[in-house]
Coordinates of C-alpha atoms in Angstrom, one line a residue:
X853 CA 0.0 0.0 0.0
X854 CA 2.7 2.5 1.0
X855 CA 5.0 3.9 -1.7
X856 CA 8.7 3.2 -1.3
X857 CA 10.4 5.1 1.6
X858 CA 13.5 7.1 0.7
X859 CA 14.8 7.7 4.3
X860 CA 16.9 10.8 3.7
X861 CA 16.6 12.0 7.3
X862 CA 17.3 8.6 8.7
X863 CA 20.6 8.5 6.9
X864 CA 21.9 11.6 8.7
X865 CA 24.2 11.0 11.7
X866 CA 22.4 9.8 14.7
X867 CA 22.8 13.0 16.7
X868 CA 20.0 14.4 14.5
X869 CA 17.4 12.0 15.9
X870 CA 16.6 9.1 18.2
X871 CA 15.4 5.8 16.8
X872 CA 12.0 5.1 18.2
X873 CA 9.2 2.6 17.3
X874 CA 5.6 3.8 17.8
X875 CA 4.0 2.5 20.9
X876 CA 1.0 0.3 19.9
X877 CA -2.6 1.4 20.9
X878 CA -5.5 -0.9 21.7
X879 CA -8.4 -1.2 19.3
X880 CA -7.3 1.2 16.6
X881 CA -10.1 2.3 14.2
X882 CA -9.7 4.3 11.1
X883 CA -12.0 7.3 11.3
X884 CA -10.7 9.4 8.4
X885 CA -8.6 8.7 5.4
X886 CA -7.6 11.3 2.8
X887 CA -7.8 9.2 -0.4
X888 CA -7.0 12.0 -2.9
X889 CA -3.9 12.9 -0.9
X890 CA -2.9 9.2 -0.7
X891 CA -3.3 8.9 -4.4
X892 CA -1.1 12.0 -5.0
X893 CA 1.5 10.5 -2.7
X894 CA 1.6 7.3 -4.8
X895 CA -0.2 4.9 -2.5
X896 CA -1.5 1.7 -4.0
X897 CA -5.1 1.8 -3.0
X898 CA -6.3 -1.3 -5.0
X899 CA -7.9 -3.6 -2.5
X900 CA -7.7 -1.0 0.3
X901 CA -8.1 -2.7 3.6
X902 CA -9.5 -0.4 6.3
X903 CA -8.5 -2.6 9.3
X904 CA -5.0 -3.0 7.9
X905 CA -4.7 0.7 7.3
X906 CA -5.8 1.3 11.0
X907 CA -2.8 -0.8 12.1
X908 CA -0.4 1.2 10.0
X909 CA -1.8 4.7 10.8
X910 CA -1.9 4.0 14.5
X911 CA 1.7 2.8 14.6
X912 CA 0.7 -0.7 15.6
X913 CA 2.4 -2.0 12.5
X914 CA 5.4 -0.3 10.8
X915 CA 5.2 -0.2 7.0
X916 CA 7.8 -2.0 5.1
X917 CA 10.9 0.1 4.4
X918 CA 10.1 2.7 7.2
X919 CA 12.7 3.4 9.9
X920 CA 10.8 5.4 12.6
X921 CA 12.6 8.1 14.5
X922 CA 12.0 11.1 16.7
X923 CA 13.7 14.3 15.4
X924 CA 15.8 16.5 17.6
X925 CA 15.1 20.2 17.8
X926 CA 15.1 23.1 20.2
X927 CA 13.0 26.2 20.3
X928 CA 12.0 29.6 21.7
X929 CA 8.6 29.0 23.3
X930 CA 6.9 32.3 24.0
X931 CA 10.3 33.9 23.9
X932 CA 12.0 31.6 26.3
X933 CA 14.7 29.3 24.8
X934 CA 14.6 25.5 25.5
X935 CA 17.7 23.9 24.1
X936 CA 16.2 20.4 23.9
X937 CA 12.6 19.8 22.8
X938 CA 12.4 17.2 20.0
X939 CA 9.5 15.0 18.9
X940 CA 7.8 14.2 22.2
X941 CA 4.8 12.4 20.7
X942 CA 5.6 12.3 16.9
X943 CA 7.5 9.7 14.9
X944 CA 8.8 10.3 11.4
X945 CA 8.3 7.1 9.3
X946 CA 10.3 8.4 6.4
X947 CA 10.0 10.2 3.2
X948 CA 8.3 9.3 -0.1
X949 CA 8.4 10.8 -3.6
X950 CA 5.0 11.9 -4.7
X951 CA 3.6 11.6 -8.2
X952 CA 5.0 15.1 -9.0
X953 CA 8.5 14.1 -7.9
X954 CA 8.4 16.0 -4.6
X955 CA 9.8 14.6 -1.4
X956 CA 7.2 14.3 1.4
X957 CA 7.6 13.4 5.0
X958 CA 5.1 11.0 6.6
X959 CA 4.8 11.3 10.3
X960 CA 2.6 9.9 13.0
X961 CA 1.4 12.3 15.8
X962 CA 0.4 10.7 19.1
X963 CA 2.5 7.7 18.6
X964 CA 3.6 7.3 22.2
X965 CA 6.2 8.5 24.7
X966 CA 9.6 9.2 23.0
X967 CA 13.0 10.0 24.7
X968 CA 12.1 13.7 24.0
X969 CA 8.7 13.5 25.8
X970 CA 10.0 15.2 29.1
X971 CA 7.5 13.4 31.2
X972 CA 4.5 13.7 28.9
X973 CA 2.5 10.7 27.8
X974 CA 3.3 11.0 24.1
X975 CA -0.3 10.6 23.1
X976 CA -2.8 12.8 21.3
X977 CA -6.5 13.3 22.4
X978 CA -9.2 12.9 19.7
X979 CA -10.1 16.6 19.8
X980 CA -6.8 18.1 18.7
X981 CA -6.4 15.4 16.0
X982 CA -9.8 16.3 14.5
X983 CA -9.0 20.0 14.7
X984 CA -5.7 19.6 12.9
X985 CA -7.3 17.4 10.3
X986 CA -10.1 19.8 9.5
X987 CA -8.1 23.0 9.7
X988 CA -5.0 21.8 7.8
X989 CA -7.1 20.5 5.0
X990 CA -9.2 23.7 4.9
X991 CA -6.0 25.7 4.7
X992 CA -4.9 23.6 1.8
X993 CA -8.1 24.2 0.0
X994 CA -7.8 28.0 0.7
X995 CA -4.4 28.0 -1.1
X996 CA -2.2 28.3 2.1
X997 CA 1.0 26.3 2.2
X998 CA 0.5 23.7 4.9
X999 CA 1.2 20.3 6.3
X1000 CA -1.7 18.0 5.5
X1001 CA -3.7 15.2 7.1
X1002 CA -3.5 11.8 5.5
X1003 CA -5.3 9.7 8.1
X1004 CA -6.7 9.8 11.6
X1005 CA -7.2 6.7 13.8
X1006 CA -8.9 6.5 17.2
X1007 CA -8.3 4.0 19.9
X1008 CA -10.0 2.6 22.9
X1009 CA -7.5 4.2 25.2
X1010 CA -8.2 7.4 27.2
X1011 CA -6.0 10.4 27.1
X1012 CA -6.1 12.9 30.1
X1013 CA -5.8 16.6 29.5
X1014 CA -8.5 19.0 30.8
X1015 CA -10.9 16.1 30.7
X1016 CA -10.5 12.5 29.7
X1017 CA -10.8 12.0 25.9
X1018 CA -10.5 9.1 23.5
X1019 CA -7.0 8.7 22.2
X1020 CA -6.1 9.2 18.5
X1021 CA -3.2 9.3 16.1
X1022 CA -2.9 11.7 13.2
X1023 CA -0.8 10.9 10.1
X1024 CA 0.7 14.1 8.9
X1025 CA 2.3 14.9 5.5
X1026 CA 4.8 17.7 5.2
X1027 CA 7.3 19.1 2.7
X1028 CA 9.7 18.4 5.6
X1029 CA 9.8 18.8 9.3
X1030 CA 12.9 21.0 9.3
X1031 CA 12.2 23.9 11.6
X1032 CA 14.0 27.0 12.9
X1033 CA 14.3 25.0 16.1
X1034 CA 16.1 22.2 14.3
X1035 CA 18.9 24.6 13.5
X1036 CA 18.8 26.1 17.0
X1037 CA 19.3 22.6 18.6
X1038 CA 22.7 22.3 16.9
X1039 CA 23.7 25.9 17.0
X1040 CA 23.2 25.9 20.8
X1041 CA 25.8 23.0 20.9
X1042 CA 28.2 24.9 18.7
X1043 CA 27.9 22.1 16.2
X1044 CA 28.6 24.1 13.0
X1045 CA 28.9 21.0 10.8
X1046 CA 25.5 19.8 11.8
X1047 CA 24.0 23.3 11.0
X1048 CA 25.8 23.1 7.6
X1049 CA 24.4 19.6 7.0
X1050 CA 20.8 20.9 7.8
X1051 CA 21.3 23.9 5.6
X1052 CA 22.5 21.8 2.7
X1053 CA 19.6 19.5 3.1
X1054 CA 17.1 22.4 3.2
X1055 CA 18.6 23.9 0.0
X1056 CA 18.6 20.6 -1.9
X1057 CA 15.1 19.8 -0.8
X1058 CA 13.3 23.1 -0.8
X1059 CA 15.5 25.7 -2.6
X1060 CA 17.4 23.8 -5.3
X1061 CA 17.9 27.0 -7.3
X1062 CA 20.5 28.0 -4.7
X1063 CA 22.7 25.0 -5.5
X1064 CA 24.5 27.1 -8.2
X1065 CA 25.6 29.7 -5.6
X1066 CA 29.2 29.5 -4.4
X1067 CA 29.1 27.9 -0.9
X1068 CA 32.6 29.0 0.1
X1069 CA 31.7 32.6 0.1
X1070 CA 28.6 32.1 2.2
X1071 CA 26.3 33.2 -0.6
X1072 CA 24.5 29.9 -0.7
X1073 CA 23.5 30.1 2.9
X1074 CA 22.7 33.8 2.8
X1075 CA 20.4 32.9 -0.1
X1076 CA 18.8 30.2 2.1
X1077 CA 18.1 32.9 4.8
X1078 CA 16.5 35.2 2.1
X1079 CA 14.5 32.4 0.6
X1080 CA 13.1 31.2 4.0
X1081 CA 12.2 34.8 4.8
X1082 CA 10.4 35.2 1.5
X1083 CA 8.3 32.2 2.1
X1084 CA 7.5 33.2 5.7
X1085 CA 6.4 36.6 4.5
X1086 CA 4.1 35.1 1.9
X1087 CA 2.7 32.6 4.3
X1088 CA 1.9 35.0 7.1
X1089 CA 0.3 37.4 4.6
X1090 CA -2.0 34.6 3.6
X1091 CA -2.9 34.0 7.3
X1092 CA -3.7 37.6 7.8
X1093 CA -5.9 37.7 4.7
X1094 CA -8.0 34.9 6.2
X1095 CA -8.2 36.1 9.8
X1096 CA -6.2 33.1 10.9
X1097 CA -4.4 33.1 14.2
X1098 CA -1.8 30.3 14.6
X1099 CA -1.6 30.6 18.4
X1100 CA 1.9 29.1 19.0
X1101 CA 4.4 30.8 16.7
X1102 CA 7.3 29.3 18.6
X1103 CA 10.6 28.8 16.6
X1104 CA 10.0 25.1 16.7
X1105 CA 6.7 25.7 14.8
X1106 CA 8.4 27.8 12.1
X1107 CA 8.9 25.6 9.0
X1108 CA 12.0 26.1 6.9
X1109 CA 9.8 24.9 3.9
X1110 CA 7.4 27.8 4.5
X1111 CA 4.4 25.6 5.5
X1112 CA 1.9 26.2 8.3
X1113 CA 2.8 23.6 10.8
X1114 CA 1.4 22.4 14.2
X1115 CA -2.3 23.4 14.5
X1116 CA -2.6 23.6 18.3
X1117 CA -4.7 26.4 19.7
X1118 CA -5.3 27.9 16.3
X1119 CA -8.5 29.7 15.3
X1120 CA -10.1 31.9 12.7
X1121 CA -11.5 35.3 13.9
X1122 CA -15.1 36.1 13.7
X1123 CA -15.5 39.7 14.9
X1124 CA -12.5 41.6 13.6
X1125 CA -10.1 42.6 16.3
X1126 CA -6.3 43.1 15.6
X1127 CA -5.5 42.1 19.3
X1128 CA -7.5 38.9 19.1
X1129 CA -5.9 35.9 21.0
X1130 CA -7.5 32.5 21.3
X1131 CA -4.8 30.4 22.8
X1132 CA -5.3 29.6 26.4
X1133 CA -1.5 29.6 27.0
X1134 CA -0.8 33.0 25.3
X1135 CA -1.6 35.0 28.4
X1136 CA 0.4 38.1 27.2
X1137 CA -0.9 38.1 23.7
X1138 CA 2.5 37.5 22.2
X1139 CA 1.0 35.7 19.2
X1140 CA -2.1 37.9 18.7
X1141 CA -3.4 38.4 15.2
X1142 CA -1.7 41.7 14.6
X1143 CA 1.7 40.5 16.0
X1144 CA 2.1 37.5 13.6
X1145 CA 4.1 39.3 10.9
X1146 CA 6.6 40.6 13.4
X1147 CA 6.9 37.4 15.3
X1148 CA 7.7 35.7 12.0
X1149 CA 10.5 38.2 11.6
X1150 CA 11.7 37.6 15.1
X1151 CA 11.8 33.9 14.4
X1152 CA 13.7 34.5 11.2
X1153 CA 16.3 36.5 13.2
X1154 CA 16.8 33.4 15.4
X1155 CA 17.3 31.4 12.3
X1156 CA 19.8 33.9 11.0
X1157 CA 21.8 33.5 14.3
X1158 CA 22.2 29.8 13.7
X1159 CA 23.6 30.5 10.2
X1160 CA 26.2 33.1 11.2
X1161 CA 29.2 30.7 11.0
X1162 CA 28.2 29.8 7.5
X1163 CA 27.7 33.3 6.2
X1164 CA 31.2 34.7 6.8
X1165 CA 34.4 33.7 8.6
X1166 CA 34.4 37.2 10.2
X1167 CA 31.7 37.5 12.9
X1168 CA 31.1 41.2 12.3
X1169 CA 30.6 40.7 8.6
X1170 CA 28.3 37.7 9.1
X1171 CA 26.1 39.7 11.5
X1172 CA 25.9 42.6 9.1
X1173 CA 24.8 40.3 6.2
X1174 CA 22.2 38.6 8.4
X1175 CA 20.9 41.9 9.7
X1176 CA 20.4 43.3 6.2
X1177 CA 18.6 40.1 5.2
X1178 CA 16.2 40.3 8.2
X1179 CA 15.5 44.0 7.5
X1180 CA 14.4 43.1 4.0
X1181 CA 11.6 41.0 5.5
X1182 CA 9.5 44.0 6.3
X1183 CA 9.1 45.5 2.8
X1184 CA 8.7 42.0 1.5
X1185 CA 5.9 41.2 3.9
X1186 CA 4.3 44.6 3.2
X1187 CA 4.2 43.8 -0.5
X1188 CA 2.8 40.3 0.1
X1189 CA 0.1 41.6 2.4
X1190 CA -1.0 44.3 0.1
X1191 CA -1.2 41.9 -2.8
X1192 CA -3.5 39.6 -0.7
X1193 CA -5.7 42.5 0.4
X1194 CA -5.9 44.0 -3.1
X1195 CA -7.2 40.7 -4.4
X1196 CA -9.7 40.5 -1.6
X1197 CA -11.0 44.0 -2.6
X1198 CA -11.1 43.1 -6.3
X1199 CA -8.2 45.3 -7.2
X1200 CA -5.6 44.2 -9.8
X1201 CA -3.4 47.3 -10.1
X1202 CA -1.2 49.0 -7.5
X1203 CA -1.9 52.5 -6.3
X1204 CA -0.1 54.5 -3.6
X1205 CA -3.2 54.9 -1.3
X1206 CA -4.1 51.2 -1.2
X1207 CA -2.7 50.6 2.3
X1208 CA -4.8 53.4 3.6
X1209 CA -7.9 52.1 1.8
X1210 CA -7.5 48.6 3.4
X1211 CA -6.8 50.0 6.8
X1212 CA -9.9 52.2 6.7
X1213 CA -12.0 49.2 6.0
X1214 CA -10.4 47.2 8.8
X1215 CA -11.0 50.2 11.2
X1216 CA -14.7 50.2 10.1
X1217 CA -14.9 46.5 10.7
X1218 CA -13.4 46.8 14.2
X1219 CA -15.7 49.6 15.2
X1220 CA -18.7 47.7 13.9
X1221 CA -17.7 44.3 15.3
X1222 CA -18.1 42.9 11.8
X1223 CA -17.3 39.3 10.9
X1224 CA -14.0 39.2 9.1
X1225 CA -14.8 36.4 6.6
X1226 CA -18.3 37.5 5.7
X1227 CA -17.5 41.2 5.4
X1228 CA -15.0 40.4 2.5
X1229 CA -17.4 37.8 1.0
X1230 CA -20.4 40.2 1.0
X1231 CA -18.4 43.1 -0.4
X1232 CA -18.8 41.5 -3.8
X1233 CA -22.5 42.3 -3.5
X1234 CA -21.7 46.0 -3.0
X1235 CA -19.6 46.8 -6.0
X1236 CA -22.2 49.1 -7.4
X1237 CA -24.7 49.7 -4.6
X1238 CA -25.1 49.2 -0.9
X1239 CA -25.9 45.6 0.0
X1240 CA -28.3 45.0 3.0
X1241 CA -26.6 41.7 3.8
X1242 CA -23.2 43.5 4.2
X1243 CA -24.6 46.2 6.5
X1244 CA -26.3 43.6 8.6
X1245 CA -22.8 42.4 9.7
X1246 CA -22.0 45.8 11.4
X1247 CA -23.3 46.8 14.8
X1248 CA -22.3 50.4 13.8
X1249 CA -22.1 51.0 10.0
X1250 CA -21.1 54.6 9.7
X1251 CA -17.5 53.7 9.0
X1252 CA -18.6 51.3 6.3
X1253 CA -21.0 53.8 4.7
X1254 CA -18.2 56.3 4.5
X1255 CA -15.7 53.8 3.1
X1256 CA -17.7 52.2 0.3
X1257 CA -17.7 55.3 -2.1
X1258 CA -13.9 55.4 -1.7
X1259 CA -13.6 51.8 -2.7
X1260 CA -16.0 52.1 -5.7
X1261 CA -14.0 55.1 -7.0
X1262 CA -10.8 53.0 -6.7
X1263 CA -12.5 50.2 -8.6
X1264 CA -13.5 52.6 -11.4
X1265 CA -9.8 53.5 -11.9
X1266 CA -9.2 49.8 -12.6
X1267 CA -11.0 50.1 -15.9
X1268 CA -14.3 49.3 -17.5
X1269 CA -14.6 45.7 -16.3
X1270 CA -18.2 44.5 -15.8
X1271 CA -19.5 44.4 -12.2
X1272 CA -20.2 40.7 -12.4
X1273 CA -16.6 40.0 -13.4
X1274 CA -15.3 42.0 -10.4
X1275 CA -17.6 40.2 -8.0
X1276 CA -16.6 36.8 -9.4
X1277 CA -12.9 37.7 -9.0
X1278 CA -13.5 38.6 -5.4
X1279 CA -15.5 35.5 -4.6
X1280 CA -12.6 33.4 -6.0
X1281 CA -10.4 34.6 -3.2
X1282 CA -12.8 35.4 -0.3
X1283 CA -14.1 32.2 1.2
X1284 CA -17.7 31.7 2.3
X1285 CA -16.8 28.7 4.6
X1286 CA -14.0 28.6 7.1
X1287 CA -13.4 26.2 10.0
X1288 CA -15.4 28.3 12.5
X1289 CA -14.6 27.5 16.1
X1290 CA -18.0 26.5 17.2
X1291 CA -18.5 24.2 14.2
X1292 CA -15.2 22.5 14.9
X1293 CA -16.1 22.1 18.6
X1294 CA -19.5 20.6 17.6
X1295 CA -17.7 18.0 15.5
X1296 CA -15.2 17.2 18.3
X1297 CA -17.9 16.9 20.9
X1298 CA -20.1 14.6 18.8
X1299 CA -17.1 12.3 18.1
X1300 CA -15.6 12.4 21.6
X1301 CA -18.8 12.1 23.6
X1302 CA -21.0 10.0 21.3
X1303 CA -18.6 8.3 18.9
X1304 CA -20.6 10.2 16.2
X1305 CA -18.3 11.3 13.3
X1306 CA -21.2 12.5 11.1
X1307 CA -20.7 16.2 12.0
X1308 CA -16.9 15.8 11.3
X1309 CA -17.6 14.3 7.9
X1310 CA -20.1 16.9 7.0
X1311 CA -17.8 19.7 8.0
X1312 CA -15.0 18.1 6.1
X1313 CA -17.1 18.1 3.0
X1314 CA -18.2 21.7 3.4
X1315 CA -14.6 22.9 3.9
X1316 CA -13.4 21.0 0.8
X1317 CA -15.2 23.7 -1.3
X1318 CA -14.7 26.9 0.8
X1319 CA -15.4 29.4 -2.1
X1320 CA -18.5 27.8 -3.6
X1321 CA -22.0 28.4 -2.2
X1322 CA -23.5 25.1 -1.0
X1323 CA -27.3 25.3 -0.8
X1324 CA -28.7 23.8 2.4
X1325 CA -25.5 24.4 4.3
X1326 CA -25.9 28.0 5.1
X1327 CA -25.4 27.4 8.8
X1328 CA -21.7 26.6 8.2
X1329 CA -21.1 30.2 6.9
X1330 CA -22.7 31.9 9.9
X1331 CA -21.2 33.3 13.0
X1332 CA -21.5 31.3 16.2
X1333 CA -24.6 31.9 18.2
X1334 CA -23.8 33.8 21.5
X1335 CA -24.2 30.6 23.5
X1336 CA -21.6 28.8 21.4
X1337 CA -18.9 31.4 21.0
X1338 CA -15.4 29.9 21.4
X1339 CA -12.9 32.4 22.9
X1340 CA -10.3 30.0 24.2
X1341 CA -8.6 27.1 22.4
X1342 CA -6.2 24.5 23.9
X1343 CA -3.1 22.6 22.9
X1344 CA -3.3 18.8 22.7
X1345 CA 0.1 18.2 24.2

């Protein structure tokens, strides 16, 4: 069933990981399987056996050719450095080459206590597994670079967090699991050769265009820093355009490949607020919505620190090169964010006042406590005249009423395009359906409390087509009722 494993990471020296076989679970049951992703990865699905798949995706049976391991990494967690984190509940089975020739990691999350667990149980509750499955696949459908969910298995075991929950294991697919924290682990040990090995692996795997740069002068590694910064800028701009809040932007959750990774206490905003925080552990608001672009830059600065010995033999020169590269992140992010927001407003050309136009709308949304997702979606109905459904989203709409004529004048300067074409273009980037917190929690509660995966399956189907109106499923586009508002989300560790 599995395609052939390539085992690139497992062939690195053993200080990069610890060998670890998944700890079996009792009564594994396959509750979700991403067949299109499996086909894209090259799985042989003829004669697919659900019970056999449950054994593989729970870790009870190791697929032929896999060599399971727990990866070593460090990380700044809420600004505090921990030199030894590592996979405390995850196991990398290996890599496969998908049908497009790309290398992809296959990892089990919740596979048992590893040597990096630091006293934790190494398991995953059902709730966080379902959340990551739903949100990561929704992000993929929304065009956001992300790890993906291949399968989810539940077991008869109980996992204790805030309350006892059924245990589960998620199979995650990633371009790689190289993180800023992976580099930090070895930099903290002054292991320059290990950092160089990781950098070369990252370049070969994710940025092969840099292979022509001259490594002796440090240009190749400076190019790596610039390339990672460019992908982070583009990634976070996409988050901001969707009202997505990651929740735990620690350096160990910052992917060198530029993917969204580790969906812990993540959430999508409803009422627009730039200071919004959902994570129960982010008490100071470090990773609030408005802070995400600058936390990404902070994480990149930590990445740059690990690369200093590779950039130049002279420390002062290396620091100067890294500093300039990190400074270039800000205008790069600004350009990415404006491109995202212009598209959301139906604009195709660049004008000097576009930032002010976007900010004025966001201020009106904040003052009116308007839903982020639905405001942008319903703007397509107001290209020519005021739309009642748009105004209904605002508790106070004076700001919106003042802004709309400015926007329409800006649209007129785009040309003579038909109103329907502008609306269609906007609806092609502004989703109608997102993983709203209360809908996700409903699906989790039904599965965890009643073993009912019907709500999960329905929500998964809805989120597979986030841009297309789905008659009969209007409730999935609506804000949470006051009694179901979710203002705090929790990690599954």
